[in-house]
Short mmCIF file of C-alpha atoms in Angstrom, two decimals:
data_model
loop_
_atom_site.label_atom_id
_atom_site.label_comp_id
_atom_site.label_asym_id
_atom_site.label_seq_id
_atom_site.Cartn_x
_atom_site.Cartn_y
_atom_site.Cartn_z
CA MET L 1 109.71 141.04 95.26
CA GLU L 2 111.64 140.51 92.04
CA LEU L 3 110.30 137.10 91.10
CA LYS L 4 112.42 136.53 88.01
CA LYS L 5 115.63 137.75 89.66
CA ILE L 6 115.29 135.37 92.61
CA TRP L 7 114.20 132.57 90.29
CA GLN L 8 117.26 133.09 88.07
CA GLU L 9 119.62 133.24 91.04
CA ARG L 10 118.29 130.02 92.51
CA SER L 11 118.17 128.30 89.13
CA ALA L 12 121.87 129.09 88.78
CA LEU L 13 122.52 127.49 92.17
CA VAL L 14 120.61 124.41 91.04
CA GLU L 15 122.60 124.22 87.79
CA ALA L 16 125.92 124.36 89.64
CA GLN L 17 124.82 121.80 92.22
CA LEU L 18 123.56 119.40 89.55
CA VAL L 19 126.99 119.46 87.90
CA LYS L 20 128.59 118.81 91.29
CA GLU L 21 126.27 115.89 92.04
CA LEU L 22 126.87 114.31 88.64
CA ASN L 23 130.62 114.67 89.07
CA GLU L 24 130.34 112.59 92.24
CA GLU L 25 129.50 109.60 90.06
CA ASN L 26 131.89 107.16 88.43
CA PRO L 27 129.57 105.32 86.04
CA LEU L 28 130.33 102.00 84.42
CA ASP L 29 129.22 103.29 81.03
CA LYS L 30 130.28 106.64 79.57
CA THR L 31 127.40 106.82 77.08
CA LEU L 32 124.84 106.36 79.84
CA CYS L 33 126.38 109.25 81.76
CA GLU L 34 126.36 111.44 78.63
CA SER L 35 122.71 110.60 78.02
CA MET L 36 121.81 111.53 81.60
CA LYS L 37 123.70 114.83 81.36
CA TYR L 38 122.20 115.62 77.95
CA SER L 39 118.70 115.91 79.37
CA LEU L 40 119.51 117.00 82.91
CA MET L 41 121.63 119.94 81.76
CA ALA L 42 119.41 120.92 78.82
CA GLY L 43 118.09 124.01 80.57
CA GLY L 44 114.53 124.31 81.75
CA LYS L 45 112.87 126.41 84.40
CA ARG L 46 114.21 124.40 87.39
CA LEU L 47 110.77 125.12 88.80
CA ARG L 48 110.42 122.20 91.22
CA PRO L 49 113.71 122.71 93.06
CA VAL L 50 113.03 126.45 93.26
CA MET L 51 109.59 125.69 94.72
CA LEU L 52 111.09 123.40 97.35
CA MET L 53 113.42 126.17 98.50
CA ALA L 54 110.59 128.73 98.43
CA ALA L 55 108.41 126.53 100.65
CA ALA L 56 111.22 126.29 103.19
CA ASP L 57 111.54 130.09 103.07
CA ALA L 58 107.80 130.45 103.64
CA VAL L 59 107.98 128.59 106.97
CA GLY L 60 110.91 130.67 108.19
CA ALA L 61 113.87 128.52 107.16
CA LYS L 62 116.66 129.23 104.67
CA GLY L 63 115.62 127.53 101.45
CA THR L 64 119.09 127.35 99.94
CA ASP L 65 120.18 125.09 102.81
CA TYR L 66 118.22 122.33 101.05
CA LEU L 67 119.75 122.68 97.61
CA THR L 68 120.85 119.03 97.55
CA THR L 69 117.32 117.69 98.01
CA ALA L 70 116.03 120.27 95.54
CA CYS L 71 118.42 118.93 92.90
CA ALA L 72 117.18 115.40 93.51
CA LEU L 73 113.70 116.60 92.54
CA GLU L 74 115.04 117.97 89.27
CA MET L 75 116.59 114.58 88.50
CA ILE L 76 113.22 112.90 89.02
CA HIS L 77 111.49 115.49 86.85
CA THR L 78 114.07 114.98 84.09
CA TYR L 79 113.65 111.21 84.22
CA SER L 80 109.92 111.67 83.71
CA LEU L 81 110.48 113.92 80.68
CA ILE L 82 112.87 111.44 79.05
CA HIS L 83 110.36 108.63 79.44
CA ASP L 84 107.40 110.81 78.47
CA ASP L 85 109.07 111.62 75.13
CA LEU L 86 109.76 107.97 74.22
CA PRO L 87 108.14 106.44 71.10
CA ALA L 88 106.00 104.19 73.31
CA MET L 89 104.69 107.24 75.20
CA ASP L 90 104.19 110.67 73.58
CA ASP L 91 106.75 110.06 70.80
CA ASP L 92 108.05 113.64 70.79
CA ASP L 93 111.14 114.64 68.80
CA TYR L 94 111.95 117.92 70.55
CA ARG L 95 112.16 119.11 74.14
CA ARG L 96 113.38 122.57 75.21
CA GLY L 97 114.36 123.30 71.62
CA LYS L 98 116.67 120.28 71.37
CA LEU L 99 116.25 116.77 70.04
CA THR L 100 114.76 114.50 72.68
CA ASN L 101 117.02 111.99 74.39
CA HIS L 102 115.91 108.96 72.40
CA LYS L 103 116.44 110.80 69.11
CA VAL L 104 120.11 111.27 70.07
CA TYR L 105 120.92 108.13 72.05
CA GLY L 106 118.20 105.69 71.01
CA ALA L 107 115.15 104.49 72.93
CA GLY L 108 117.03 101.85 74.89
CA MET L 109 119.72 104.18 76.23
CA ALA L 110 117.15 106.91 76.90
CA THR L 111 115.12 104.47 78.98
CA LEU L 112 118.23 103.56 80.98
CA ALA L 113 119.14 107.23 81.43
CA GLY L 114 115.72 107.90 82.91
CA ASP L 115 115.96 104.88 85.18
CA ALA L 116 119.43 105.94 86.33
CA LEU L 117 118.35 109.52 87.08
CA LEU L 118 115.39 108.33 89.14
CA THR L 119 117.58 106.01 91.19
CA LEU L 120 120.41 108.52 91.54
CA ALA L 121 117.94 111.08 92.87
CA PHE L 122 117.37 109.05 96.02
CA GLU L 123 121.10 108.65 96.58
CA VAL L 124 121.47 112.42 96.22
CA MET L 125 118.67 113.06 98.73
CA LEU L 126 120.62 111.09 101.29
CA ARG L 127 123.59 113.45 100.81
CA GLN L 128 121.53 116.28 102.30
CA GLN L 129 123.38 117.79 105.26
CA GLY L 130 122.06 119.51 108.37
CA VAL L 131 118.81 117.55 108.61
CA LYS L 132 117.73 115.05 111.25
CA ALA L 133 117.47 111.47 110.03
CA GLU L 134 113.75 111.24 110.84
CA THR L 135 113.07 114.42 108.86
CA LEU L 136 114.98 113.11 105.87
CA VAL L 137 113.05 109.82 106.03
CA GLN L 138 109.82 111.82 105.95
CA VAL L 139 111.01 113.74 102.87
CA VAL L 140 112.14 110.57 101.08
CA ARG L 141 108.69 109.11 101.73
CA GLU L 142 106.97 112.21 100.29
CA ILE L 143 109.05 112.10 97.13
CA SER L 144 108.76 108.32 96.77
CA ILE L 145 104.98 108.56 96.83
CA ALA L 146 105.09 111.34 94.23
CA ALA L 147 107.28 109.31 91.87
CA GLY L 148 105.53 105.96 92.28
CA PRO L 149 102.23 104.28 91.37
CA ASP L 150 100.22 106.72 93.50
CA GLY L 151 101.84 109.67 91.74
CA MET L 152 103.73 110.17 88.49
CA GLY L 153 103.86 106.50 87.56
CA GLY L 154 100.15 106.01 88.06
CA GLY L 155 99.30 109.24 86.28
CA GLN L 156 101.41 108.30 83.28
CA ALA L 157 99.77 104.86 83.15
CA LEU L 158 96.29 106.38 83.19
CA ASP L 159 97.38 108.83 80.50
CA LEU L 160 98.67 106.01 78.31
CA GLU L 161 95.48 104.00 78.72
CA SER L 162 93.35 107.03 77.90
CA GLU L 163 94.79 107.72 74.45
CA ASN L 164 92.20 107.57 71.67
CA LYS L 165 89.44 107.43 74.29
CA GLN L 166 86.85 109.94 75.40
CA ILE L 167 87.45 110.36 79.13
CA SER L 168 85.60 112.22 81.85
CA MET L 169 86.80 115.36 83.59
CA GLU L 170 87.20 113.28 86.77
CA THR L 171 89.56 110.83 85.04
CA MET L 172 91.56 113.64 83.50
CA LYS L 173 91.97 115.29 86.90
CA LYS L 174 93.30 111.99 88.28
CA ILE L 175 95.79 111.79 85.40
CA HIS L 176 97.10 115.29 85.98
CA LEU L 177 97.09 115.02 89.77
CA GLY L 178 99.47 112.10 89.37
CA LYS L 179 101.45 112.91 86.26
CA THR L 180 102.01 116.62 86.89
CA GLY L 181 100.66 117.61 90.29
CA ALA L 182 102.35 114.96 92.42
CA LEU L 183 105.86 116.33 92.04
CA PHE L 184 104.72 119.91 92.68
CA ARG L 185 103.07 118.67 95.87
CA ALA L 186 106.24 116.81 96.85
CA ALA L 187 108.37 119.89 96.18
CA ILE L 188 106.25 122.13 98.38
CA ARG L 189 105.64 119.60 101.16
CA SER L 190 109.28 118.50 101.23
CA GLY L 191 110.52 122.08 101.48
CA ALA L 192 108.03 122.76 104.27
CA ILE L 193 109.01 119.61 106.16
CA LEU L 194 112.72 120.37 105.83
CA GLY L 195 112.02 123.88 107.09
CA GLY L 196 110.23 122.61 110.20
CA ALA L 197 106.67 123.55 109.25
CA SER L 198 103.81 123.14 111.69
CA GLU L 199 100.97 120.82 110.70
CA GLU L 200 98.75 123.84 109.99
CA ALA L 201 101.37 125.40 107.73
CA LEU L 202 101.97 122.08 105.96
CA GLN L 203 98.27 121.67 105.20
CA ALA L 204 97.97 125.23 103.89
CA LEU L 205 100.97 124.73 101.63
CA THR L 206 99.51 121.44 100.39
CA VAL L 207 96.37 123.28 99.25
CA TYR L 208 98.64 125.79 97.51
CA ALA L 209 100.61 123.02 95.81
CA ASP L 210 97.57 121.14 94.55
CA ASN L 211 96.05 124.26 93.02
CA PHE L 212 99.41 125.32 91.62
CA GLY L 213 99.63 121.96 89.87
CA LEU L 214 96.10 122.31 88.51
CA ALA L 215 96.76 125.81 87.17
CA PHE L 216 100.06 124.66 85.66
CA GLN L 217 98.46 121.74 83.81
CA ILE L 218 95.53 123.76 82.49
CA THR L 219 97.98 126.40 81.24
CA ASP L 220 100.03 123.66 79.57
CA ASP L 221 96.88 122.44 77.82
CA ILE L 222 96.13 125.98 76.67
CA LEU L 223 99.68 126.49 75.36
CA ASP L 224 99.44 123.24 73.40
CA VAL L 225 96.64 124.92 71.45
CA ILE L 226 97.72 128.56 71.19
CA GLY L 227 101.42 128.50 72.12
CA ASP L 228 104.34 129.45 69.90
CA GLU L 229 106.46 126.40 69.09
CA ALA L 230 109.62 128.52 68.80
CA VAL L 231 109.07 129.91 72.31
CA ILE L 232 107.94 126.68 73.96
CA GLY L 233 110.79 124.68 72.49
CA LYS L 234 108.70 121.65 71.55
CA PRO L 235 105.95 120.96 69.01
CA VAL L 236 102.49 122.30 69.80
CA GLY L 237 99.44 120.22 69.02
CA SER L 238 100.87 116.97 70.43
CA ASP L 239 97.74 116.42 72.53
CA GLU L 240 95.59 116.57 69.40
CA LYS L 241 98.05 114.32 67.54
CA ASN L 242 97.82 111.70 70.28
CA HIS L 243 94.03 112.14 70.60
CA LYS L 244 94.32 113.14 74.24
CA SER L 245 91.55 114.78 76.19
CA THR L 246 92.59 118.06 77.81
CA TYR L 247 90.94 120.83 79.80
CA VAL L 248 90.54 122.69 76.52
CA THR L 249 88.90 119.81 74.62
CA LEU L 250 86.62 118.84 77.52
CA THR L 251 85.48 122.42 78.11
CA SER L 252 86.62 125.27 75.84
CA LEU L 253 89.58 127.60 75.60
CA GLU L 254 87.72 130.33 77.48
CA GLU L 255 86.49 127.96 80.20
CA ALA L 256 89.97 126.47 80.62
CA GLN L 257 91.41 129.95 81.12
CA LYS L 258 88.73 130.63 83.74
CA LEU L 259 89.50 127.36 85.57
CA ALA L 260 93.20 128.20 85.60
CA GLN L 261 92.55 131.61 87.17
CA GLU L 262 90.26 130.05 89.80
CA ALA L 263 93.03 127.63 90.76
CA VAL L 264 95.47 130.54 91.06
CA ASP L 265 93.08 132.43 93.34
CA THR L 266 92.61 129.37 95.57
CA ALA L 267 96.38 128.86 95.77
CA VAL L 268 97.00 132.47 96.80
CA ASN L 269 94.21 132.37 99.39
CA ALA L 270 95.80 129.28 100.95
CA LEU L 271 98.84 131.39 101.88
CA GLN L 272 96.96 133.87 104.09
CA MET L 273 98.62 132.60 107.29
CA PHE L 274 102.09 133.35 105.93
CA GLY L 275 103.97 136.64 105.89
CA ASP L 276 106.28 138.24 103.37
CA GLU L 277 108.39 135.08 103.28
CA ALA L 278 105.71 133.50 101.07
CA ASP L 279 105.62 136.36 98.54
CA PHE L 280 107.68 134.36 96.04
CA LEU L 281 105.06 131.60 96.06
CA ARG L 282 102.25 134.15 95.69
CA GLU L 283 103.89 135.82 92.71
CA LEU L 284 104.93 132.52 91.17
CA VAL L 285 101.43 131.11 90.85
CA ALA L 286 100.08 134.44 89.56
CA TYR L 287 102.81 134.52 86.91
CA LEU L 288 102.03 130.93 85.98
CA VAL L 289 98.87 131.56 83.98
CA LYS L 290 100.51 134.41 82.06
CA ARG L 291 103.55 132.43 80.92
CA ASN L 292 104.18 131.66 77.26
CA LYS L 293 106.23 128.49 77.74
#
């Protein structure tokens, strides 16, 4: 399977659909809309929507049928990045090689842009066609949990409270399970649910998603130490600047790399019940620990 080719093709579909969804809106304030578009259309891997479609493929459905819901996930992810970069959070000046939203539009407008994207995402989800109402309710619940206090919101709060503190590995895992892992889990589970997955398939894909999220976060921590700022598109060393504990600081670079590979192996093993339709997911998590951004 040509991982990058399929990824690029589906990313292009996501880009086009995001433009379409934004054009559906008639906002009261032009600057707010510009601020939302600035971050939403700033590029990026479009990883979460691609994962949602891949999970639907894995259970025998056609992933691209759920492009609308996939785009809603990207809106939620973008909201989280805008807020994460704010002066009161990580206080980062660059994201994806561009000035962060608050550096262009100010902290107040950036906050509103994030809020608006999060709320718009749920409206967009409800535009999904060809899905039974009860299935869509189940998906909205999955994504709501991922975005709320038991997911991204809670993880970000723990992260904020942990700055300048020595935390345990257990606490750090809770932070990353919420802040980073929750939306990966929602992407995979939502795609599987939309695709009509059995309970056995859903549980197997959940194990995959959780270990994918773990490997992704550990790799992020590693790149913050050894990554190339020009390639990553944002400053490296921000964890050290903010005195944050990471998998690298709590173990070592070598141990973190080992933990990442173990998570990849567990994720791949979780897909044993699936056929060739899950090859994209297998290759994706293997590629993950080798990425440079």
